[in-house]
CSV table of C-alpha atoms in Angstrom, one decimal:
chain,number,residue,atom,x,y,z
A,1,MET,CA,84.5,76.7,97.0
A,2,SER,CA,88.1,74.5,95.9
A,3,GLU,CA,90.1,72.6,98.0
A,4,TYR,CA,93.3,75.0,97.2
A,5,THR,CA,92.5,77.4,99.6
A,6,VAL,CA,90.7,75.9,102.0
A,7,GLY,CA,93.6,73.8,103.3
A,8,THR,CA,95.2,74.5,106.4
A,9,ARG,CA,97.6,72.0,107.2
A,10,GLY,CA,101.3,72.4,107.4
A,11,LEU,CA,104.5,73.6,109.1
A,12,VAL,CA,104.2,77.0,110.3
A,13,PHE,CA,107.0,77.7,113.1
A,14,ASN,CA,106.9,79.6,115.9
A,15,GLU,CA,110.4,82.1,116.0
A,16,PRO,CA,111.6,84.3,118.6
A,17,LEU,CA,113.0,87.0,117.8
A,18,ILE,CA,117.1,87.4,116.5
A,19,PHE,CA,118.0,88.8,120.1
A,20,ASP,CA,116.4,86.1,121.5
A,21,ARG,CA,119.0,83.7,119.2
A,22,SER,CA,122.3,84.9,120.3
A,23,VAL,CA,125.0,83.0,121.8
A,24,PRO,CA,128.2,84.7,122.8
A,25,GLY,CA,130.8,84.5,120.6
A,26,ARG,CA,128.6,83.3,118.0
A,27,VAL,CA,129.4,84.7,114.4
A,28,ALA,CA,127.6,84.2,110.7
A,29,TYR,CA,130.9,85.3,108.6
A,30,SER,CA,134.8,84.4,108.4
A,31,LEU,CA,137.5,86.7,106.5
A,32,PRO,CA,140.3,85.8,104.6
A,33,GLN,CA,144.0,86.7,106.6
A,34,SER,CA,144.3,90.2,105.8
A,35,ASP,CA,146.9,91.3,103.2
A,36,VAL,CA,147.4,94.8,104.2
A,37,PRO,CA,148.8,95.9,107.2
A,38,GLU,CA,145.9,96.6,110.1
A,39,GLU,CA,144.8,99.9,111.5
A,40,LYS,CA,143.0,100.7,114.5
A,41,ALA,CA,139.9,102.6,113.8
A,42,GLU,CA,140.7,105.4,116.0
A,43,ARG,CA,143.2,106.0,113.4
A,44,LEU,CA,140.8,106.6,110.7
A,45,ILE,CA,137.2,107.6,112.7
A,46,PRO,CA,137.5,110.4,115.2
A,47,ARG,CA,137.2,109.1,118.4
A,48,LYS,CA,134.0,110.8,119.4
A,49,PHE,CA,132.4,109.0,117.0
A,50,LEU,CA,133.7,105.3,117.5
A,51,ARG,CA,131.3,103.3,119.6
A,52,LYS,CA,132.9,101.1,122.9
A,53,GLU,CA,130.4,98.3,122.2
A,54,ILE,CA,127.4,97.6,120.5
A,55,PRO,CA,125.5,96.2,124.2
A,56,GLY,CA,122.8,93.5,122.8
A,57,PHE,CA,123.4,93.1,119.4
A,58,PRO,CA,123.0,89.1,118.4
A,59,GLU,CA,125.3,87.2,117.4
A,60,VAL,CA,124.1,84.2,115.6
A,61,SER,CA,125.4,82.0,112.9
A,62,GLU,CA,124.6,82.3,109.2
A,63,MET,CA,122.3,79.5,109.4
A,64,ASP,CA,120.2,80.9,112.7
A,65,VAL,CA,119.4,84.0,110.2
A,66,VAL,CA,118.6,82.1,107.0
A,67,ARG,CA,116.6,80.0,109.3
A,68,HIS,CA,115.2,82.9,111.6
A,69,PHE,CA,114.1,85.4,108.4
A,70,THR,CA,112.5,82.4,106.3
A,71,ARG,CA,110.5,81.5,109.6
A,72,LEU,CA,108.8,84.9,109.5
A,73,SER,CA,108.2,85.0,105.9
A,74,GLN,CA,105.8,82.0,106.2
A,75,TRP,CA,103.8,84.3,108.5
A,76,ASN,CA,103.2,86.8,105.6
A,77,TYR,CA,100.7,87.2,103.3
A,78,GLY,CA,101.0,88.8,99.9
A,79,ILE,CA,100.1,88.7,96.2
A,80,ASP,CA,102.4,86.2,95.6
A,81,LEU,CA,100.3,83.8,97.7
A,82,GLY,CA,96.9,84.8,96.8
A,83,MET,CA,94.1,87.8,95.7
A,84,TYR,CA,94.5,90.7,97.3
A,85,PRO,CA,91.0,92.4,97.2
A,86,LEU,CA,91.8,95.8,99.1
A,87,GLY,CA,90.5,98.4,97.5
A,88,SER,CA,91.5,101.6,96.9
A,89,CYS,CA,95.2,100.7,97.1
A,90,THR,CA,95.3,98.5,94.1
A,91,MET,CA,97.2,95.2,94.6
A,92,LYS,CA,97.5,93.6,91.8
A,93,TYR,CA,100.0,91.2,89.8
A,94,ASN,CA,103.2,92.3,88.9
A,95,PRO,CA,104.6,90.6,85.7
A,96,ARG,CA,108.2,89.2,86.6
A,97,VAL,CA,109.6,90.7,83.1
A,98,ASN,CA,109.0,94.2,84.6
A,99,GLU,CA,111.0,92.9,87.2
A,100,ASP,CA,113.5,91.9,85.0
A,101,ALA,CA,113.8,95.3,82.8
A,102,ALA,CA,114.3,97.5,86.2
A,103,ARG,CA,117.2,95.2,87.2
A,104,LEU,CA,118.9,95.5,83.6
A,105,PRO,CA,122.5,96.7,84.9
A,106,GLY,CA,122.5,99.2,83.1
A,107,PHE,CA,119.3,100.9,85.2
A,108,ALA,CA,120.2,99.5,88.3
A,109,ARG,CA,123.6,100.9,88.6
A,110,ALA,CA,123.2,104.3,86.5
A,111,HIS,CA,124.2,106.7,89.3
A,112,PRO,CA,122.0,110.1,89.2
A,113,PHE,CA,125.1,112.5,88.9
A,114,GLN,CA,126.1,110.6,85.5
A,115,PRO,CA,126.7,113.0,82.9
A,116,GLU,CA,124.2,113.2,80.3
A,117,GLU,CA,126.0,111.6,77.4
A,118,LEU,CA,126.3,108.4,79.6
A,119,SER,CA,122.4,108.2,80.4
A,120,GLN,CA,120.6,108.8,77.1
A,121,GLY,CA,119.3,105.1,77.1
A,122,ALA,CA,117.1,106.3,80.6
A,123,LEU,CA,116.4,109.6,79.8
A,124,GLN,CA,115.0,108.1,76.7
A,125,LEU,CA,113.4,106.0,78.4
A,126,MET,CA,111.6,108.9,80.2
A,127,HIS,CA,110.9,111.2,77.7
A,128,GLU,CA,108.6,108.4,76.2
A,129,LEU,CA,106.6,107.1,79.5
A,130,ALA,CA,105.7,110.7,80.0
A,131,ALA,CA,104.9,111.0,76.6
A,132,TYR,CA,102.8,107.6,76.7
A,133,LEU,CA,101.2,109.0,80.1
A,134,ALA,CA,99.9,112.2,78.5
A,135,GLU,CA,98.2,110.6,75.6
A,136,ILE,CA,96.9,107.9,77.9
A,137,ALA,CA,95.3,111.0,80.0
A,138,GLY,CA,94.7,113.2,77.1
A,139,MET,CA,97.1,115.7,78.6
A,140,ASP,CA,99.3,118.0,76.7
A,141,ALA,CA,102.6,117.2,79.3
A,142,ALA,CA,103.3,114.5,81.7
A,143,SER,CA,106.2,115.1,85.0
A,144,LEU,CA,108.0,111.8,86.4
A,145,GLN,CA,109.1,113.5,89.3
A,146,PRO,CA,106.3,113.1,92.0
A,147,ALA,CA,107.7,109.6,94.5
A,148,ALA,CA,104.1,108.5,94.7
A,149,GLY,CA,99.9,109.3,94.5
A,150,ALA,CA,100.1,111.9,97.7
A,151,HIS,CA,103.4,113.1,96.5
A,152,GLY,CA,101.5,113.7,92.7
A,153,GLU,CA,98.6,115.9,94.4
A,154,LEU,CA,100.6,118.0,96.1
A,155,THR,CA,102.6,118.6,93.0
A,156,GLY,CA,99.8,119.2,91.0
A,157,MET,CA,98.0,121.4,93.6
A,158,LEU,CA,101.3,123.2,93.6
A,159,LEU,CA,101.1,123.6,89.6
A,160,ILE,CA,97.2,125.5,90.1
A,161,ARG,CA,98.8,127.7,92.5
A,162,ALA,CA,101.4,128.7,90.4
A,163,TYR,CA,98.8,129.4,87.7
A,164,HIS,CA,96.5,131.0,89.6
A,165,VAL,CA,99.6,133.4,90.9
A,166,SER,CA,100.5,133.7,87.4
A,167,LYS,CA,97.1,135.7,86.7
A,168,GLY,CA,97.3,137.5,89.9
A,169,ASN,CA,95.4,135.6,92.3
A,170,PRO,CA,96.2,132.3,94.2
A,171,ARG,CA,92.6,132.5,95.3
A,172,LYS,CA,91.9,130.8,98.8
A,173,LYS,CA,89.6,128.0,98.5
A,174,VAL,CA,89.3,124.3,97.0
A,175,LEU,CA,86.1,122.2,96.8
A,176,VAL,CA,86.5,118.3,97.6
A,177,PRO,CA,83.7,115.7,97.3
A,178,ASP,CA,83.0,113.3,100.3
A,179,SER,CA,83.9,110.6,97.9
A,180,ALA,CA,87.7,111.3,97.1
A,181,HIS,CA,90.6,109.9,98.4
A,182,GLY,CA,91.8,111.6,101.8
A,183,THR,CA,94.8,112.6,100.9
A,184,ASN,CA,93.2,115.3,98.8
A,185,PRO,CA,92.5,117.5,101.6
A,186,ALA,CA,95.7,117.2,103.3
A,187,SER,CA,97.4,118.2,99.5
A,188,SER,CA,94.9,121.3,99.3
A,189,ALA,CA,95.7,122.5,103.2
A,190,ILE,CA,99.2,122.0,103.1
A,191,CYS,CA,99.2,124.8,99.6
A,192,GLY,CA,97.8,126.8,101.6
A,193,TYR,CA,94.1,126.4,101.2
A,194,GLN,CA,91.0,126.2,102.8
A,195,VAL,CA,88.9,122.9,101.5
A,196,ILE,CA,85.4,122.9,100.8
A,197,PRO,CA,83.8,119.8,100.9
A,198,VAL,CA,81.4,119.0,98.7
A,199,LYS,CA,78.3,116.3,99.3
A,200,THR,CA,78.3,113.1,97.1
A,201,GLY,CA,74.3,113.1,95.5
A,202,PRO,CA,72.4,110.3,95.7
A,203,ARG,CA,73.3,107.9,92.8
A,204,GLY,CA,77.0,108.5,94.5
A,205,SER,CA,78.5,111.3,92.0
A,206,VAL,CA,79.4,114.7,92.6
A,207,GLU,CA,76.4,116.8,91.4
A,208,PRO,CA,77.1,120.1,89.0
A,209,GLN,CA,74.6,122.1,91.0
A,210,VAL,CA,75.9,121.6,94.0
A,211,VAL,CA,79.6,122.9,93.0
A,212,ALA,CA,77.6,125.9,91.5
A,213,ASP,CA,76.2,126.5,94.7
A,214,VAL,CA,79.2,126.9,96.1
A,215,MET,CA,82.0,127.8,93.6
A,216,ASP,CA,83.0,131.3,93.4
A,217,ALA,CA,86.3,133.7,92.4
A,218,ASP,CA,87.7,132.2,95.7
A,219,VAL,CA,88.1,129.1,94.5
A,220,ALA,CA,91.0,127.9,93.0
A,221,ALA,CA,89.9,123.9,92.1
A,222,ILE,CA,88.3,121.3,92.7
A,223,MET,CA,89.8,118.0,93.7
A,224,VAL,CA,87.6,114.9,91.6
A,225,THR,CA,88.9,111.0,92.2
A,226,ASN,CA,87.4,109.8,89.2
A,227,PRO,CA,86.5,106.7,89.2
A,228,ASN,CA,86.0,108.0,93.1
A,229,THR,CA,86.4,105.8,96.4
A,230,LEU,CA,83.1,104.6,95.6
A,231,GLY,CA,83.8,102.6,92.7
A,232,LEU,CA,81.8,104.9,90.5
A,233,PHE,CA,82.3,107.1,87.8
A,234,GLU,CA,81.8,110.6,88.3
A,235,GLU,CA,78.8,110.4,85.4
A,236,ASN,CA,78.7,114.7,86.1
A,237,ILE,CA,82.4,115.5,85.2
A,238,VAL,CA,82.2,117.1,82.3
A,239,GLU,CA,79.3,119.1,83.4
A,240,VAL,CA,81.1,120.0,86.6
A,241,CYS,CA,84.6,120.9,84.7
A,242,GLN,CA,82.5,123.4,82.9
A,243,VAL,CA,80.9,125.1,86.1
A,244,VAL,CA,84.2,125.3,87.8
A,245,HIS,CA,86.1,126.8,84.5
A,246,ALA,CA,83.3,129.4,84.1
A,247,LYS,CA,84.9,131.4,87.5
A,248,GLY,CA,88.1,130.7,86.4
A,249,GLY,CA,89.0,127.2,88.8
A,250,GLN,CA,91.0,124.3,87.6
A,251,VAL,CA,90.3,120.8,87.7
A,252,TYR,CA,92.3,118.4,89.2
A,253,CYS,CA,91.7,114.6,89.1
A,254,ASP,CA,93.0,111.8,91.6
A,255,GLY,CA,94.0,109.7,89.4
A,256,ALA,CA,94.7,106.9,91.8
A,257,ASN,CA,91.9,104.6,90.1
A,258,MET,CA,93.6,104.5,86.8
A,259,ASN,CA,93.4,101.3,85.7
A,260,PRO,CA,89.9,100.7,84.9
A,261,MET,CA,90.1,104.0,82.3
A,262,VAL,CA,93.2,103.2,80.6
A,263,GLY,CA,92.3,103.0,76.8
A,264,ILE,CA,89.3,103.8,77.5
A,265,ALA,CA,88.7,107.2,78.6
A,266,LYS,CA,91.0,110.2,78.1
A,267,MET,CA,90.5,112.6,81.0
A,268,GLY,CA,91.8,116.0,78.9
A,269,ALA,CA,88.6,115.3,76.9
A,270,MET,CA,86.2,115.8,79.5
A,271,GLY,CA,87.6,118.9,81.0
A,272,ILE,CA,90.6,117.4,83.9
A,273,ASP,CA,93.4,120.0,84.0
A,274,VAL,CA,95.9,118.3,85.9
A,275,LEU,CA,96.1,114.5,86.7
A,276,GLN,CA,98.2,112.4,89.0
A,277,TYR,CA,99.0,108.7,88.3
A,278,ASN,CA,100.0,105.9,90.7
A,279,LEU,CA,102.7,104.3,88.2
A,280,HIS,CA,103.0,101.6,90.6
A,281,LYS,CA,99.1,100.6,90.9
A,282,THR,CA,97.9,101.1,87.3
A,283,PHE,CA,100.7,99.7,85.1
A,284,SER,CA,102.9,97.6,87.6
A,285,THR,CA,104.4,96.8,91.0
A,286,PRO,CA,101.6,96.3,93.7
A,287,HIS,CA,101.2,99.2,96.4
A,288,GLY,CA,101.3,98.6,99.8
A,289,GLY,CA,103.7,98.1,103.0
A,290,GLY,CA,105.3,101.5,102.2
A,291,GLY,CA,107.5,99.9,99.3
A,292,PRO,CA,108.5,102.3,96.4
A,293,GLY,CA,105.8,103.8,94.3
A,294,SER,CA,105.7,107.1,91.6
A,295,GLY,CA,103.1,109.6,90.8
A,296,PRO,CA,103.3,111.6,87.7
A,297,VAL,CA,101.4,114.4,86.6
A,298,ALA,CA,99.9,114.8,83.7
A,299,LEU,CA,99.0,118.0,82.4
A,300,LYS,CA,97.3,120.8,80.2
A,301,ALA,CA,99.4,123.2,78.1
A,302,HIS,CA,98.4,126.3,80.3
A,303,LEU,CA,100.2,124.3,83.4
A,304,ALA,CA,103.4,123.5,81.7
A,305,PRO,CA,105.7,126.6,82.2
A,306,PHE,CA,105.4,125.6,85.7
A,307,MET,CA,106.4,122.1,85.9
A,308,PRO,CA,108.8,120.8,88.1
A,309,VAL,CA,112.7,120.7,87.2
A,310,PRO,CA,114.4,119.5,85.4
A,311,VAL,CA,112.5,118.4,82.2
A,312,VAL,CA,113.6,115.4,79.7
A,313,VAL,CA,113.5,117.0,76.5
A,314,LYS,CA,114.9,115.9,73.3
A,315,ARG,CA,116.9,118.0,71.1
A,316,GLY,CA,117.5,117.0,67.6
A,317,ALA,CA,118.6,113.1,68.3
A,318,ARG,CA,119.6,113.7,71.8
A,319,TYR,CA,118.1,113.5,75.1
A,320,ALA,CA,118.7,116.3,78.0
A,321,LEU,CA,117.7,117.6,81.3
A,322,ASP,CA,115.4,121.2,81.1
A,323,TYR,CA,116.5,123.3,84.2
A,324,GLY,CA,115.9,126.7,81.6
A,325,ARG,CA,111.9,127.1,82.8
A,326,PRO,CA,112.0,130.4,85.0
A,327,HIS,CA,108.6,129.6,86.1
A,328,SER,CA,109.1,126.6,87.8
A,329,ILE,CA,107.6,125.1,91.0
A,330,GLY,CA,111.0,124.4,91.5
A,331,LYS,CA,112.1,120.3,92.3
A,332,VAL,CA,109.7,118.1,94.2
A,333,ARG,CA,112.0,115.0,94.2
A,334,ALA,CA,115.6,114.7,94.4
A,335,PHE,CA,117.2,113.8,91.5
A,336,TYR,CA,114.2,112.8,88.8
A,337,GLY,CA,112.0,110.7,90.5
A,338,ASN,CA,111.8,106.8,91.5
A,339,PHE,CA,113.2,106.0,88.3
A,340,GLY,CA,112.8,101.9,88.9
A,341,MET,CA,109.2,102.2,89.2
A,342,MET,CA,109.2,104.4,85.5
A,343,VAL,CA,111.3,101.4,84.4
A,344,ARG,CA,108.3,98.4,85.7
A,345,ALA,CA,105.9,100.7,84.6
A,346,TYR,CA,107.5,101.7,80.8
A,347,ALA,CA,107.7,97.7,80.4
A,348,TYR,CA,104.4,97.2,81.5
A,349,ILE,CA,103.1,99.5,78.9
A,350,ARG,CA,105.3,98.6,76.1
A,351,THR,CA,104.6,95.1,76.5
A,352,LEU,CA,101.0,95.1,76.6
A,353,GLY,CA,100.4,97.8,74.1
A,354,PRO,CA,97.2,100.1,73.3
A,355,ASP,CA,95.1,97.0,72.7
A,356,GLY,CA,96.6,95.1,76.0
A,357,LEU,CA,96.6,98.4,78.2
A,358,ARG,CA,92.4,98.6,77.0
A,359,ARG,CA,91.8,94.7,77.5
A,360,MET,CA,93.5,95.6,80.8
A,361,ALA,CA,91.1,98.0,82.2
A,362,GLN,CA,88.1,96.1,80.7
A,363,THR,CA,88.9,93.1,82.6
A,364,ALA,CA,89.1,95.0,85.8
A,365,VAL,CA,85.6,96.5,85.1
A,366,ILE,CA,84.3,93.0,84.3
A,367,ASN,CA,85.9,91.4,87.1
A,368,ALA,CA,84.7,94.2,89.6
A,369,ASN,CA,80.9,94.5,88.3
A,370,TYR,CA,81.1,90.2,88.3
A,371,LEU,CA,81.8,89.9,91.8
A,372,MET,CA,79.7,92.8,92.8
A,373,ASN,CA,76.6,91.0,91.0
A,374,GLN,CA,77.2,87.8,92.3
A,375,LEU,CA,77.0,88.9,96.4
A,376,LYS,CA,73.8,91.8,95.5
A,377,GLY,CA,72.1,90.7,97.9
A,378,VAL,CA,74.0,89.0,100.2
A,379,TYR,CA,75.5,91.8,101.2
A,380,ASP,CA,73.7,95.2,101.5
A,381,LEU,CA,74.9,97.5,98.2
A,382,PRO,CA,74.6,100.7,99.1
A,383,TYR,CA,74.8,102.5,95.5
A,384,ASP,CA,73.5,99.9,93.0
A,385,ARG,CA,74.9,101.1,90.0
A,386,ALA,CA,77.4,99.3,87.5
A,387,CYS,CA,80.6,99.8,89.1
A,388,LYS,CA,84.2,100.5,87.7
A,389,HIS,CA,87.4,98.9,89.4
A,390,GLU,CA,86.0,98.4,92.8
A,391,CYS,CA,82.8,97.8,94.6
A,392,VAL,CA,81.4,98.9,97.7
A,393,PHE,CA,79.6,96.9,100.3
A,394,SER,CA,78.1,97.4,104.0
A,395,ASP,CA,77.6,95.4,106.7
A,396,ALA,CA,73.8,97.1,107.2
A,397,LEU,CA,72.6,92.9,106.8
A,398,GLN,CA,74.7,90.8,108.7
A,399,ALA,CA,74.5,93.7,111.6
A,400,LYS,CA,71.3,92.4,112.7
A,401,LYS,CA,73.1,89.8,113.5
A,402,ASP,CA,75.5,91.6,115.3
A,403,VAL,CA,78.1,91.0,113.0
A,404,HIS,CA,80.2,93.9,111.8
A,405,THR,CA,82.4,94.8,109.2
A,406,LEU,CA,85.6,93.9,111.0
A,407,ASP,CA,84.3,90.2,111.9
A,408,ILE,CA,83.3,89.7,108.1
A,409,ALA,CA,87.2,90.8,107.8
A,410,LYS,CA,88.6,88.7,109.9
A,411,ARG,CA,86.7,85.9,109.2
A,412,LEU,CA,88.1,86.2,105.2
A,413,MET,CA,91.7,85.3,106.8
A,414,ASP,CA,90.6,82.4,107.9
A,415,TYR,CA,89.4,80.9,104.1
A,416,GLY,CA,92.8,82.3,103.1
A,417,PHE,CA,91.9,85.8,101.8
A,418,HIS,CA,93.6,88.5,102.7
A,419,PRO,CA,90.8,91.3,103.9
A,420,PRO,CA,89.6,94.2,101.8
A,421,THR,CA,89.6,97.5,103.0
A,422,ILE,CA,87.1,98.2,105.7
A,423,TYR,CA,84.8,101.2,107.1
A,424,PHE,CA,86.1,103.1,103.8
A,425,PRO,CA,85.1,105.2,101.8
A,426,LEU,CA,83.5,107.0,105.1
A,427,ILE,CA,80.5,107.9,103.8
A,428,VAL,CA,79.4,104.1,103.8
A,429,LYS,CA,78.6,103.4,106.8
A,430,GLY,CA,80.2,99.7,107.9
A,431,ALA,CA,81.8,99.8,104.5
A,432,LEU,CA,83.3,96.8,103.1
A,433,MET,CA,85.5,97.7,99.4
A,434,ILE,CA,86.6,95.3,97.4
A,435,GLU,CA,88.8,95.6,94.3
A,436,PRO,CA,89.5,92.6,92.7
A,437,THR,CA,91.5,93.7,90.3
A,438,GLU,CA,92.5,92.6,86.3
A,439,SER,CA,94.9,90.4,87.8
A,440,GLU,CA,92.5,87.6,88.6
A,441,SER,CA,90.8,84.6,87.1
A,442,LYS,CA,87.4,83.9,87.2
A,443,GLU,CA,87.8,81.2,89.3
A,444,THR,CA,90.0,82.8,91.8
A,445,LEU,CA,86.6,85.0,91.8
A,446,ASP,CA,84.7,82.4,92.6
A,447,GLN,CA,86.1,81.0,95.4
A,448,PHE,CA,86.2,84.4,96.9
A,449,ILE,CA,82.6,85.2,96.5
A,450,ALA,CA,81.9,81.4,97.7
A,451,ALA,CA,83.8,82.5,101.2
A,452,LEU,CA,81.7,85.7,101.1
A,453,ARG,CA,78.4,83.9,100.8
A,454,ARG,CA,79.8,81.0,103.5
A,455,ILE,CA,80.5,84.0,106.0
A,456,ALA,CA,77.5,85.6,105.1
A,457,ALA,CA,75.2,82.3,106.1
A,458,GLU,CA,78.1,81.6,109.3
A,459,ALA,CA,76.6,85.3,110.1
A,460,GLU,CA,72.8,84.0,110.4
A,461,GLU,CA,73.4,80.8,112.2
A,462,HIS,CA,77.2,80.9,114.4
A,463,PRO,CA,77.3,84.7,114.7
A,464,ASP,CA,79.9,84.1,117.2
A,465,LEU,CA,82.1,82.4,115.4
A,466,LEU,CA,82.5,85.9,113.2
A,467,HIS,CA,83.2,87.4,116.7
A,468,GLU,CA,86.0,85.1,117.3
A,469,ALA,CA,87.5,85.1,113.8
A,470,PRO,CA,90.2,84.4,112.6
A,471,VAL,CA,91.1,81.3,114.2
A,472,LYS,CA,93.0,79.6,111.6
A,473,PRO,CA,96.0,82.0,111.3
A,474,ARG,CA,99.1,82.2,113.3
A,475,VAL,CA,98.3,85.4,115.1
A,476,SER,CA,94.2,85.2,116.3
A,477,ARG,CA,92.4,88.6,116.6
A,478,LEU,CA,94.6,91.1,118.5
A,479,ASN,CA,93.2,93.6,121.2
A,480,GLU,CA,93.1,96.3,118.3
A,481,VAL,CA,93.0,99.1,121.2
A,482,LYS,CA,95.4,97.8,123.5
A,483,ALA,CA,97.7,97.2,120.4
A,484,ALA,CA,97.2,100.7,119.1
A,485,ARG,CA,97.8,102.2,122.5
A,486,GLU,CA,100.2,100.4,124.0
A,487,PRO,CA,102.5,99.2,121.1
A,488,ASN,CA,105.5,97.3,121.7
A,489,LEU,CA,107.9,98.3,119.4
A,490,ARG,CA,111.5,97.7,120.8
A,491,TRP,CA,113.3,95.1,121.9
A,492,GLN,CA,114.6,95.5,125.7
A,493,PRO,CA,117.5,92.5,126.4
A,494,ARG,CA,116.2,90.6,129.9
A,495,PRO,CA,117.4,91.3,133.1
A,496,ALA,CA,120.8,89.0,134.1
A,497,PRO,CA,120.0,86.2,136.6
A,498,PRO,CA,120.1,86.5,140.2
A,499,PRO,CA,123.8,85.4,141.6
A,500,GLY,CA,123.6,81.6,141.6
A,501,GLY,CA,121.3,81.4,139.2
A,502,GLY,CA,117.7,80.7,139.7
A,503,ALA,CA,115.0,77.8,138.8
A,504,GLY,CA,113.5,80.1,136.4
């Protein structure tokens, strides 16, 4: 294992809450003498909206603020510090050039109410990005409005519902395989559909006959995730699409895992009718922590009349916002979506080009399969097939020593790695879902593999060591039940000392 990731020396300071740093009368600013007449707040703001005081508001200096938040930042772990093998929610490195593009003043300062004639550059970017996404998916059009992946799912299912309504029957049911993302059933239910679970076959894929057994004229669609949450390509997807289409249903594909598919396979050619991307995951900007996302939907021509408005169109040499779509499902997002994320994805696509995007996807697949094969036998591999972007192990081998997935994940922190997704997908007991992504080098993968191998050896020889992990981070293992059931999320002022003070 490299010395890079096992070093534990350094200065990490304790830091109180900013409120506990407060000193009465201390401020972090100084303002010049006002050169305009002073007005009382009561003359400008209705009295009922004015506060007499802000009790407990911290009074701190600029240096207090800077040191406070800098020290807090040292407690964090992120993709800029090391590998983030999360699985499911792709966490790859985001090239800084994409950030630079999103911060260009013409983009960053554009106001959503700017008239079209002053927004031609932004509209051109959106028009071209939609065309790229449609081309990559093998679809006919794309809407950029959805704000994130699950929002894209909802938009896609609304399109499908509108399509069936136009045929005179919205239908009643949606099929969702147990290897799909957990948000898929919720998206179907919000659209008024009854969710019918579909059990995954022994090879980790949806089987056409299983779908045929539950497919009827009341089924509006099937929502598949491809590659699915086992990291496996749905090898029967063409046959599954044929079964669903034969009964008049639609096929929705959750495209959150598109980073191993871009430039290699077109979902539209397989029979998919609508697919959502997670721009932030597949193309640029790591996901997680509640940051902004973007979940465009790519769709076949028969669903285009129902696209959210407005649609960016090109008329001659000019770009415009088209609201004249009588069958549209309406707006699904304020203004036109999360534009900054679109700029990042556009920059990523234009930077890499077709060959670069294909190489990105190939690298994601190679990295995941290298990691899977290096750890096969060390950890239980329930579905022993070539994977796509991620691989899913279980704790079956280590459980014999009473070491479980949570212990393994916690111990990884002692070796300097963020834990992967654990206990998901639910169809694998004690799951360890690992996605190395295309960002990581072979050297980093080897360090991660060495850490997991060492942890497996520790599970055999010193299982208690894993039960106590992590021991090296600033915060050791939490009582997760207590943290979940008795969260302490609000600061309260300390009670005033008794008259005459106290020894404390």
